[in-house]
mmCIF file of C-alpha atoms in Angstrom:
data_model
loop_
_atom_site.group_PDB
_atom_site.id
_atom_site.type_symbol
_atom_site.label_atom_id
_atom_site.label_comp_id
_atom_site.label_asym_id
_atom_site.label_seq_id
_atom_site.Cartn_x
_atom_site.Cartn_y
_atom_site.Cartn_z
ATOM 1 C CA UNK A 1 81.109 92.035 94.992
ATOM 2 C CA UNK A 2 83.293 91.190 92.547
ATOM 3 C CA UNK A 3 86.586 91.388 94.941
ATOM 4 C CA UNK A 4 85.455 89.211 97.401
ATOM 5 C CA UNK A 5 85.890 86.445 95.184
ATOM 6 C CA UNK A 6 88.941 84.759 95.847
ATOM 7 C CA UNK A 7 90.218 87.297 98.203
ATOM 8 C CA UNK A 8 88.075 87.407 101.336
ATOM 9 C CA UNK A 9 88.003 90.525 103.101
ATOM 10 C CA UNK A 10 90.138 92.658 100.205
ATOM 11 C CA UNK A 11 86.179 94.680 99.656
ATOM 12 C CA UNK A 12 86.625 96.093 103.212
ATOM 13 C CA UNK A 13 90.143 97.675 102.288
ATOM 14 C CA UNK A 14 88.021 98.892 99.241
ATOM 15 C CA UNK A 15 85.316 100.879 101.576
ATOM 16 C CA UNK A 16 88.607 102.514 103.603
ATOM 17 C CA UNK A 17 90.321 103.441 100.478
ATOM 18 C CA UNK A 18 86.988 104.935 99.461
ATOM 19 C CA UNK A 19 86.351 107.051 102.361
ATOM 20 C CA UNK A 20 90.078 107.969 102.647
ATOM 21 C CA UNK A 21 89.175 109.113 99.806
ATOM 22 C CA UNK A 22 86.129 111.183 100.602
ATOM 23 C CA UNK A 23 88.261 112.313 103.743
ATOM 24 C CA UNK A 24 90.977 113.583 101.748
ATOM 25 C CA UNK A 25 92.409 117.091 102.707
ATOM 26 C CA UNK A 26 91.798 116.341 106.737
ATOM 27 C CA UNK A 27 95.221 116.054 108.533
ATOM 28 C CA UNK A 28 95.513 112.033 109.789
ATOM 29 C CA UNK A 29 97.414 112.062 113.059
ATOM 30 C CA UNK A 30 97.006 108.466 113.794
ATOM 31 C CA UNK A 31 98.201 105.993 110.821
ATOM 32 C CA UNK A 32 96.333 103.205 110.148
ATOM 33 C CA UNK A 33 97.222 99.771 111.424
ATOM 34 C CA UNK A 34 96.289 98.420 108.466
ATOM 35 C CA UNK A 35 98.827 96.814 106.498
ATOM 36 C CA UNK A 36 97.391 95.167 103.173
ATOM 37 C CA UNK A 37 96.748 91.661 104.278
ATOM 38 C CA UNK A 38 93.061 92.143 103.908
ATOM 39 C CA UNK A 39 91.078 89.242 104.501
ATOM 40 C CA UNK A 40 89.050 88.195 107.328
ATOM 41 C CA UNK A 41 89.643 84.840 109.642
ATOM 42 C CA UNK A 42 85.359 83.546 109.398
ATOM 43 C CA UNK A 43 85.944 82.422 113.402
ATOM 44 C CA UNK A 44 87.307 85.357 115.038
ATOM 45 C CA UNK A 45 85.979 88.357 112.307
ATOM 46 C CA UNK A 46 88.817 88.952 112.612
ATOM 47 C CA UNK A 47 91.209 90.650 109.615
ATOM 48 C CA UNK A 48 94.685 88.122 109.745
ATOM 49 C CA UNK A 49 96.580 91.014 108.903
ATOM 50 C CA UNK A 50 95.451 93.623 111.748
ATOM 51 C CA UNK A 51 93.457 91.801 113.862
ATOM 52 C CA UNK A 52 90.461 94.569 113.134
ATOM 53 C CA UNK A 53 87.087 93.672 112.999
ATOM 54 C CA UNK A 54 84.958 94.537 109.519
ATOM 55 C CA UNK A 55 83.365 96.913 111.429
ATOM 56 C CA UNK A 56 86.510 98.560 112.675
ATOM 57 C CA UNK A 57 87.832 98.577 109.577
ATOM 58 C CA UNK A 58 85.399 100.544 108.357
ATOM 59 C CA UNK A 59 85.327 103.033 111.080
ATOM 60 C CA UNK A 60 89.006 104.118 110.141
ATOM 61 C CA UNK A 61 87.931 105.547 107.721
ATOM 62 C CA UNK A 62 85.307 107.812 108.237
ATOM 63 C CA UNK A 63 86.016 111.069 108.969
ATOM 64 C CA UNK A 64 83.612 111.593 112.599
ATOM 65 C CA UNK A 65 86.432 109.075 113.763
ATOM 66 C CA UNK A 66 88.062 110.693 117.076
ATOM 67 C CA UNK A 67 91.849 110.503 117.326
ATOM 68 C CA UNK A 68 90.558 109.047 120.707
ATOM 69 C CA UNK A 69 88.781 106.013 119.228
ATOM 70 C CA UNK A 70 91.679 105.504 117.008
ATOM 71 C CA UNK A 71 93.967 105.194 119.691
ATOM 72 C CA UNK A 72 91.231 102.848 122.515
ATOM 73 C CA UNK A 73 91.358 100.907 119.568
ATOM 74 C CA UNK A 74 95.235 100.626 118.830
ATOM 75 C CA UNK A 75 95.674 99.664 122.393
ATOM 76 C CA UNK A 76 92.609 96.940 121.661
ATOM 77 C CA UNK A 77 94.103 95.508 119.306
ATOM 78 C CA UNK A 78 97.491 94.863 121.094
ATOM 79 C CA UNK A 79 95.529 92.363 123.364
ATOM 80 C CA UNK A 80 94.153 90.524 120.161
#
């Protein structure tokens, strides 16, 4: 929890990076929309950098997340 203090949302990026390391060696066709501004707005629940929810951020780093889901998520992010 140390990263939560003073840097809201950064712990989400840490989870994502951990998942990416776990999935190393698996080719990623669709790049993450992360722009390394990992702060979640408490009112909207969206990251101020990439407009994703915490659940979406975590899901992007999971090996079972399909490219189809990522493509749909990117389209959804455009409307936020």
